[in-house]
PDB file of C-alpha atoms and ligand atoms in Angstrom:
ATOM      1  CA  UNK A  23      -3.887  67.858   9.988  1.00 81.00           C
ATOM      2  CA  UNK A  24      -5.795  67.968  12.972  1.00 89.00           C
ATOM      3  CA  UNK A  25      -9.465  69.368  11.965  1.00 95.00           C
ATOM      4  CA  UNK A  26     -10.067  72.494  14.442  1.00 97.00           C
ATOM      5  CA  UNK A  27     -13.265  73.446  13.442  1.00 97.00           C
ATOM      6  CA  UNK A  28     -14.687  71.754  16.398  1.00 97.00           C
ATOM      7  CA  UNK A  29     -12.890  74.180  18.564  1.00 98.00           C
ATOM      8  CA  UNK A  30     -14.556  77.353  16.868  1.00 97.00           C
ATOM      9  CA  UNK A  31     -18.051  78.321  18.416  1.00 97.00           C
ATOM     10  CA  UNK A  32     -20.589  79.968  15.416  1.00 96.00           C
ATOM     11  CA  UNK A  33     -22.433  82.143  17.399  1.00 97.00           C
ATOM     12  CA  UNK A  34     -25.261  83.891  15.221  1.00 96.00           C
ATOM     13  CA  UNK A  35     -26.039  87.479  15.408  1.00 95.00           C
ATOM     14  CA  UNK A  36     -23.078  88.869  17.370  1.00 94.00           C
ATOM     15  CA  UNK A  37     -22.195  91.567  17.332  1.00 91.00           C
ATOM     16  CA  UNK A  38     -24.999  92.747  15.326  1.00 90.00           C
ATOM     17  CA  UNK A  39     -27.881  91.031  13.279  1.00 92.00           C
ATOM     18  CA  UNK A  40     -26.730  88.998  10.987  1.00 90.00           C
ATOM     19  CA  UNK A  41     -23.192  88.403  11.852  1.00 90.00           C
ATOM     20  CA  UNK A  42     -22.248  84.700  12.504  1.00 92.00           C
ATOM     21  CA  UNK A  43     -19.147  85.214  14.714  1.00 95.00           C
ATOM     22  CA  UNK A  44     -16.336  82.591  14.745  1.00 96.00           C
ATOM     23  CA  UNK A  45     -15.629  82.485  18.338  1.00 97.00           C
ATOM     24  CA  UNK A  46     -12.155  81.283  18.978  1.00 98.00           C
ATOM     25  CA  UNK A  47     -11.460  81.101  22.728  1.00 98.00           C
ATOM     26  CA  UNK A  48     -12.791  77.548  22.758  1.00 98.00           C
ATOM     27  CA  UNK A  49      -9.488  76.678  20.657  1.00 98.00           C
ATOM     28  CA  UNK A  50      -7.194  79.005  22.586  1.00 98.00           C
ATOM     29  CA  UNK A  51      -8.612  77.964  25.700  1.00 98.00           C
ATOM     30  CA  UNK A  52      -7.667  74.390  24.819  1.00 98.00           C
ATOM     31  CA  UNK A  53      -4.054  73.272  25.737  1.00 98.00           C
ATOM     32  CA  UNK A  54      -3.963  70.731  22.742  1.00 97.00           C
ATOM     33  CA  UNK A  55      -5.694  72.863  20.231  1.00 98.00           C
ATOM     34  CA  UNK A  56      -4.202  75.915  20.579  1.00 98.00           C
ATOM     35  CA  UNK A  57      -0.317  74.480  20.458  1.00 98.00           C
ATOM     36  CA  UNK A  58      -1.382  72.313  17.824  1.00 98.00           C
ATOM     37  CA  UNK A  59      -2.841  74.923  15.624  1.00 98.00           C
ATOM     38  CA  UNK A  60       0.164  77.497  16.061  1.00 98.00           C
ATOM     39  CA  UNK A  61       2.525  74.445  15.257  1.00 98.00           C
ATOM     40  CA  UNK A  62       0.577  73.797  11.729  1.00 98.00           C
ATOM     41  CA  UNK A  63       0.655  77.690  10.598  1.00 98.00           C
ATOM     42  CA  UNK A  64       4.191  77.823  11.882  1.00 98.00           C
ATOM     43  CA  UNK A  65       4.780  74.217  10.238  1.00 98.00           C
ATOM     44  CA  UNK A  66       3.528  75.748   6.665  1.00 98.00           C
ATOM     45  CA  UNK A  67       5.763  78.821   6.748  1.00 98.00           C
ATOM     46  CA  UNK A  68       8.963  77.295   8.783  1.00 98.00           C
ATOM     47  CA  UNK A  69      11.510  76.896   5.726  1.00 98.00           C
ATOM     48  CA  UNK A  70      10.347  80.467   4.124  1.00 98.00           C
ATOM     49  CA  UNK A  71      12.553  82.339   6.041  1.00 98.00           C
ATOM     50  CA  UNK A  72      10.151  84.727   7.855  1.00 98.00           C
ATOM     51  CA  UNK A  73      12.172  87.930   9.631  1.00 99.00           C
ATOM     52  CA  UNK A  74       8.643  89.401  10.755  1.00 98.00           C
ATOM     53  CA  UNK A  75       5.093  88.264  11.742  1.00 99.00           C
ATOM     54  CA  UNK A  76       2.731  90.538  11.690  1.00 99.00           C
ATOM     55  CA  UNK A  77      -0.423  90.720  13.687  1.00 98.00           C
ATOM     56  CA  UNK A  78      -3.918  92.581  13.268  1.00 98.00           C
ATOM     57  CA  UNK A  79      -5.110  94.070  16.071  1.00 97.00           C
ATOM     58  CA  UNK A  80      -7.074  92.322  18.519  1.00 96.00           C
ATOM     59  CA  UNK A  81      -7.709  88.781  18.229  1.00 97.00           C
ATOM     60  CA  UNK A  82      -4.483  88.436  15.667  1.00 98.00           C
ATOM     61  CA  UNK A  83      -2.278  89.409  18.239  1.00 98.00           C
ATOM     62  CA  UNK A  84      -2.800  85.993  20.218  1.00 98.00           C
ATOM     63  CA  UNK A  85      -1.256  84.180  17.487  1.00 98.00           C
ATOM     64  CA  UNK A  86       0.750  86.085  15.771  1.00 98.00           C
ATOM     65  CA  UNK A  87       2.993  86.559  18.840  1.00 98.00           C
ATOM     66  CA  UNK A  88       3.155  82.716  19.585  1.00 98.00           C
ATOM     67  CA  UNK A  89       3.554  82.132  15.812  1.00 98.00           C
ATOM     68  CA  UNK A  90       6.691  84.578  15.981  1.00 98.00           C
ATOM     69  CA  UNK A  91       7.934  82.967  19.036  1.00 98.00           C
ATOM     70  CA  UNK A  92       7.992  79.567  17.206  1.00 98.00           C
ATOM     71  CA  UNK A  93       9.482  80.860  14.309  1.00 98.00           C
ATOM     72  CA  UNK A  94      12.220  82.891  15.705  1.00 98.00           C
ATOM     73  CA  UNK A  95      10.669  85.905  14.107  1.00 98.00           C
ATOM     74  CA  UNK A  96      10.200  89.396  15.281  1.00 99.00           C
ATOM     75  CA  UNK A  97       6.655  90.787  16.067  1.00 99.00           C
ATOM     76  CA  UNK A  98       5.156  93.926  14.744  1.00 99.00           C
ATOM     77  CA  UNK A  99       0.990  94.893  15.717  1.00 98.00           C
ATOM     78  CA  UNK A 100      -1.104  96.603  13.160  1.00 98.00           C
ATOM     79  CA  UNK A 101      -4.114  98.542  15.167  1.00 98.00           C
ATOM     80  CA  UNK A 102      -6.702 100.596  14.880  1.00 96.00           C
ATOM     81  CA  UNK A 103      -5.864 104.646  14.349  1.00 97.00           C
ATOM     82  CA  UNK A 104      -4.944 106.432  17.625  1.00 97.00           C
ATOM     83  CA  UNK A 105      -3.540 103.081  19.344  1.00 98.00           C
ATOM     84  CA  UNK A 106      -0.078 103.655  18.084  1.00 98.00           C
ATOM     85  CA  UNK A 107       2.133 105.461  19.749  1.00 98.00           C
ATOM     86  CA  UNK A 108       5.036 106.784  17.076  1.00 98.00           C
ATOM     87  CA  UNK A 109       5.129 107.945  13.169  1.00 98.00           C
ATOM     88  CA  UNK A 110       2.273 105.577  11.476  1.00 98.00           C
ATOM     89  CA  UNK A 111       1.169 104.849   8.016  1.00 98.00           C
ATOM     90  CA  UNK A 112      -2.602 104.672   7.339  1.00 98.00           C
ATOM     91  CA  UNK A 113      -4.900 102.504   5.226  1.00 98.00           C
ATOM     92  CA  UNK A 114      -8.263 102.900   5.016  1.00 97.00           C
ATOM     93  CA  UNK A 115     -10.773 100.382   4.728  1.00 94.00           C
ATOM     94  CA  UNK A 116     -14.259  99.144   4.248  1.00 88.00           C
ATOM     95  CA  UNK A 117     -16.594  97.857   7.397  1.00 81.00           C
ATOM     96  CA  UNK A 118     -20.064  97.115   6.795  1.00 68.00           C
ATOM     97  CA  UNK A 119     -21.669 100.426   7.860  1.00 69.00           C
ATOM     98  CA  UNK A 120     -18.585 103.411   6.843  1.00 80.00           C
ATOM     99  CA  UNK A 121     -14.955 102.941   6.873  1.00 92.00           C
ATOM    100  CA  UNK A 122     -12.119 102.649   9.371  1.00 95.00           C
ATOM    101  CA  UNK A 123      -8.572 103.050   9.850  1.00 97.00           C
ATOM    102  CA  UNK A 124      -5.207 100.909  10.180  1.00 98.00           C
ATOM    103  CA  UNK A 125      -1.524 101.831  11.160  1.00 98.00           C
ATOM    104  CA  UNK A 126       1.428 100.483  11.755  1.00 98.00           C
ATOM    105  CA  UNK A 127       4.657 101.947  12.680  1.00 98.00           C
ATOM    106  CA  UNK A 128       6.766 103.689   9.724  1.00 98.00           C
ATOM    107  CA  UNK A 129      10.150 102.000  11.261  1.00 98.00           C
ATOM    108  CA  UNK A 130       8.234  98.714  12.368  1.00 98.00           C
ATOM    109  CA  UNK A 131      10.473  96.715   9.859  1.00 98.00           C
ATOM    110  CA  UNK A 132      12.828  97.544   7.076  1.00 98.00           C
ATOM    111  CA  UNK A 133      12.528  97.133   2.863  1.00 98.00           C
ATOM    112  CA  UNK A 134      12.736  93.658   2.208  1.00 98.00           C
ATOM    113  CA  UNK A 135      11.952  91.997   5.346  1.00 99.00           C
ATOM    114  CA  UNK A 136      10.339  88.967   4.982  1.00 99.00           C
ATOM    115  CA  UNK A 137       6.758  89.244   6.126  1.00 99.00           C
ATOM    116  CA  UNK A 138       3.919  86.809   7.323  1.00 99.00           C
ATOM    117  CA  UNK A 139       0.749  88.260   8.408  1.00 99.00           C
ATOM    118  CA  UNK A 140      -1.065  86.700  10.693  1.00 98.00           C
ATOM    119  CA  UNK A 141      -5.128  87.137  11.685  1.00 98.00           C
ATOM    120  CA  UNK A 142      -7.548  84.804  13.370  1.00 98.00           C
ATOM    121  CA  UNK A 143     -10.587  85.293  10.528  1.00 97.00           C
ATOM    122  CA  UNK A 144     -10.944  86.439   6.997  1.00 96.00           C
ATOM    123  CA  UNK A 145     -14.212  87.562   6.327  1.00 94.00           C
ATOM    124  CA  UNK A 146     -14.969  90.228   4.027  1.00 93.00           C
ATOM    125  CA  UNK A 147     -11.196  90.593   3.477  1.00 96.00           C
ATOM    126  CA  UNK A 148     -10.947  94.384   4.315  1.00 96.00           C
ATOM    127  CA  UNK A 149      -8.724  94.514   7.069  1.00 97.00           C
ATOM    128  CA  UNK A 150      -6.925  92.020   5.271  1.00 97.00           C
ATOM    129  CA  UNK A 151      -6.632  94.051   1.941  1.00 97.00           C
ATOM    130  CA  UNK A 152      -5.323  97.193   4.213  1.00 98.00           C
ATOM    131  CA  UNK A 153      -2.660  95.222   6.117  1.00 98.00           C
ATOM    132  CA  UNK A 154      -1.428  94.161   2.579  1.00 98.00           C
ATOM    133  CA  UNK A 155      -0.882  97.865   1.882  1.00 98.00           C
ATOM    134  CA  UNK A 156       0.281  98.338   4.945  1.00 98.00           C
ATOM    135  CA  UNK A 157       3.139  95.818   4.304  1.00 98.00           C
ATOM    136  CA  UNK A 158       3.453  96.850   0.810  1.00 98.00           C
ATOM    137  CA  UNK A 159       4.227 100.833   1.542  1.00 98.00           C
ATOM    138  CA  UNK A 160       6.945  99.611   4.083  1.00 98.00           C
ATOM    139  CA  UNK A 161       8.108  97.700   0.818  1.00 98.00           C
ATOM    140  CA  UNK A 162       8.423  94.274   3.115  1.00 98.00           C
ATOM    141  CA  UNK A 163       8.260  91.234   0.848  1.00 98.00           C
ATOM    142  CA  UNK A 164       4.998  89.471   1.829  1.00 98.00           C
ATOM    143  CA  UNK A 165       5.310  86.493   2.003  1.00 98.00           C
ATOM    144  CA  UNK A 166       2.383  84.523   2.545  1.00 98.00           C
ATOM    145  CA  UNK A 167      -0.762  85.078   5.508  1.00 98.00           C
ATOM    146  CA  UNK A 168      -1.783  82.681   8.329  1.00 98.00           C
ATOM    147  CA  UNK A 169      -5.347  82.734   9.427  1.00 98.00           C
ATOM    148  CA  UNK A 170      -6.630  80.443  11.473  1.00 98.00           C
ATOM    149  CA  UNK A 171     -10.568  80.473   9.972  1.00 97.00           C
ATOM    150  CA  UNK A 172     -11.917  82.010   6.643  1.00 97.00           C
ATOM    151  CA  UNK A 173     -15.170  81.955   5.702  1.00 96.00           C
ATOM    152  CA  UNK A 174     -14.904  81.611   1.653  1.00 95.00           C
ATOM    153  CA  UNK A 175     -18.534  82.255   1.216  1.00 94.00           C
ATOM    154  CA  UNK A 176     -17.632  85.894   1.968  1.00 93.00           C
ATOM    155  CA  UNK A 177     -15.209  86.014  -1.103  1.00 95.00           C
ATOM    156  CA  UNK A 178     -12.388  87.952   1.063  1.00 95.00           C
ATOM    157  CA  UNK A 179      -9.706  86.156  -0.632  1.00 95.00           C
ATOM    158  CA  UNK A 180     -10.474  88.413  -3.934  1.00 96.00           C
ATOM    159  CA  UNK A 181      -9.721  91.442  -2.297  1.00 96.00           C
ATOM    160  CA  UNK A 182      -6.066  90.046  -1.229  1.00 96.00           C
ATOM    161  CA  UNK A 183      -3.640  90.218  -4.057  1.00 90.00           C
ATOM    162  CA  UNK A 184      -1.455  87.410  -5.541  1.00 95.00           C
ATOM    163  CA  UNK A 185      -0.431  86.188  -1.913  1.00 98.00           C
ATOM    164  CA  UNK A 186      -0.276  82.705  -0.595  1.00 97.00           C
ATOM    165  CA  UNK A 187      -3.451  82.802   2.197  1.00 98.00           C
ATOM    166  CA  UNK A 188      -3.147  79.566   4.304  1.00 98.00           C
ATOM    167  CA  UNK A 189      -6.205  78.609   6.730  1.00 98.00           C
ATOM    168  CA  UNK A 190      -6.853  75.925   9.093  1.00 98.00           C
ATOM    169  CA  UNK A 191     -10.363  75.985   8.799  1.00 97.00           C
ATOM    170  CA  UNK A 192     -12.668  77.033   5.584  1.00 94.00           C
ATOM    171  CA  UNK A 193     -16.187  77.411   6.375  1.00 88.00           C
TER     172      UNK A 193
HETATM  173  P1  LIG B   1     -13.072  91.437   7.352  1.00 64.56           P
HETATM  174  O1  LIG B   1     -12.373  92.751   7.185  1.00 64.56           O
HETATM  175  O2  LIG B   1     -14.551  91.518   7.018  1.00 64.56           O
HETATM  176  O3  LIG B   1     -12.382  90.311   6.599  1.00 64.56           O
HETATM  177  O4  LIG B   1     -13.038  91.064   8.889  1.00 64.56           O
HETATM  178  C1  LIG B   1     -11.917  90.473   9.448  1.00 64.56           C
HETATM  179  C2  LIG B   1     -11.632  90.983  10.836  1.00 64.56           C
HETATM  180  O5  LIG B   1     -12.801  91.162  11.610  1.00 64.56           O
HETATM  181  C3  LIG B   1     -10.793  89.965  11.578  1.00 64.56           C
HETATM  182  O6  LIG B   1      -9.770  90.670  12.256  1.00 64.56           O
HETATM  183  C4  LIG B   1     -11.751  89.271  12.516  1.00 64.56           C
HETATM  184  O7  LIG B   1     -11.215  89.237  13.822  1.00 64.56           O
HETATM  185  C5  LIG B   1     -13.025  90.118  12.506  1.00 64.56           C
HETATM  186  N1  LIG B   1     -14.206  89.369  12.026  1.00 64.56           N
HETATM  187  C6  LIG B   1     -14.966  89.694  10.948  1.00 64.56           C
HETATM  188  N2  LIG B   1     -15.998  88.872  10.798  1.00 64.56           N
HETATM  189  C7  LIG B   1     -15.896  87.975  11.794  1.00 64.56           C
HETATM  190  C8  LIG B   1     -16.667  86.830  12.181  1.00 64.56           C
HETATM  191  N3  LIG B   1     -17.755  86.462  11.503  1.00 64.56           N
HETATM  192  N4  LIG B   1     -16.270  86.125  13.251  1.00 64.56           N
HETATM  193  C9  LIG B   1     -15.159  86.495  13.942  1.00 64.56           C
HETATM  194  N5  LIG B   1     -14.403  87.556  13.632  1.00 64.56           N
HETATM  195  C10 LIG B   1     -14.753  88.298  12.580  1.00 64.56           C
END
């Protein structure tokens, strides 16, 4: 596999002190890089018989749509509270400084659907962890999440439960 980290810009401090964002535009703004990288997430899951991906608001969006659209799947956003316009369910989760809030639509897929989540970057694994419950109170059958960069250092993957996490990059 192609390695894509040289399409992700580190920039340090943004948005606050401390923070070493994973910039991705470089990679979607590449022709090459960003077809290549949806074909290896939707390459891994292809033969698992997705019905659903599902993307976390913002920057997940990008690829979860183009990842459905490969994979013949439908689409369904999780956002941040208020963004939503029908019946939601909530989950809760950790930032750094207090807590926020993810929904996604009560009818956005049915019990047993089979479920990919998709996100550009796992850090501390929060919004992660609350899209998992999201999922789970919908009762879809997750079945594995795409990311495109997680940076293990963070330790996000221990808040996610026994769930196949597959990233192109590890930093
Ligand atoms: P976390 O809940 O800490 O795992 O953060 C993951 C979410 O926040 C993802 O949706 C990312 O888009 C964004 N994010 C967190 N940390 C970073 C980072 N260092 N670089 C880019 N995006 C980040």
């Amino acid at each position: 596999m192609r390695d894509f980290s040289e399409y992700i810009r580190d920039l340090p401090d943004f948005p606050d002190a401390g923070i070493l964002f994973k910039d991705i535009t470089p990679l979607l703004g590449n022709k090459t890089a960003f077809h290549e990288a949806v074909e290896a997430l939707a390459s891994r899951f292809e033969s698992k018989a997705i019905d659903v991906v599902v993307g976390i608001d913002a920057r997940g969006f990008i690829l979860a749509a183009a990842l459905a659209y490969r994979l013949r799947t439908a689409f369904v956003p999780i956002r941040k509270r208020g963004k939503l316009p029908y019946a939601t369910y909530e989950a809760t989760y950790e930032l750094e400084y207090g807590m926020d809030i993810l929904t996604i639509h009560q009818d956005a897929f049915s019990k047993q659907s089979r479920v990919l989540i998709c996100d550009d970057v796992l850090a501390t694994g929060g919004t992660l962890a609350a899209s998992v419950e999201l999922v789970e109170r919908l009762e879809g059958e997750l079945v594995g999440i795409a990311l495109l960069a997680e940076l293990t250092e963070l330790e996000g993957r221990e808040k996610i439960g026994d769930y196949e996490i597959f990233s192109l990059i590890e930093s």
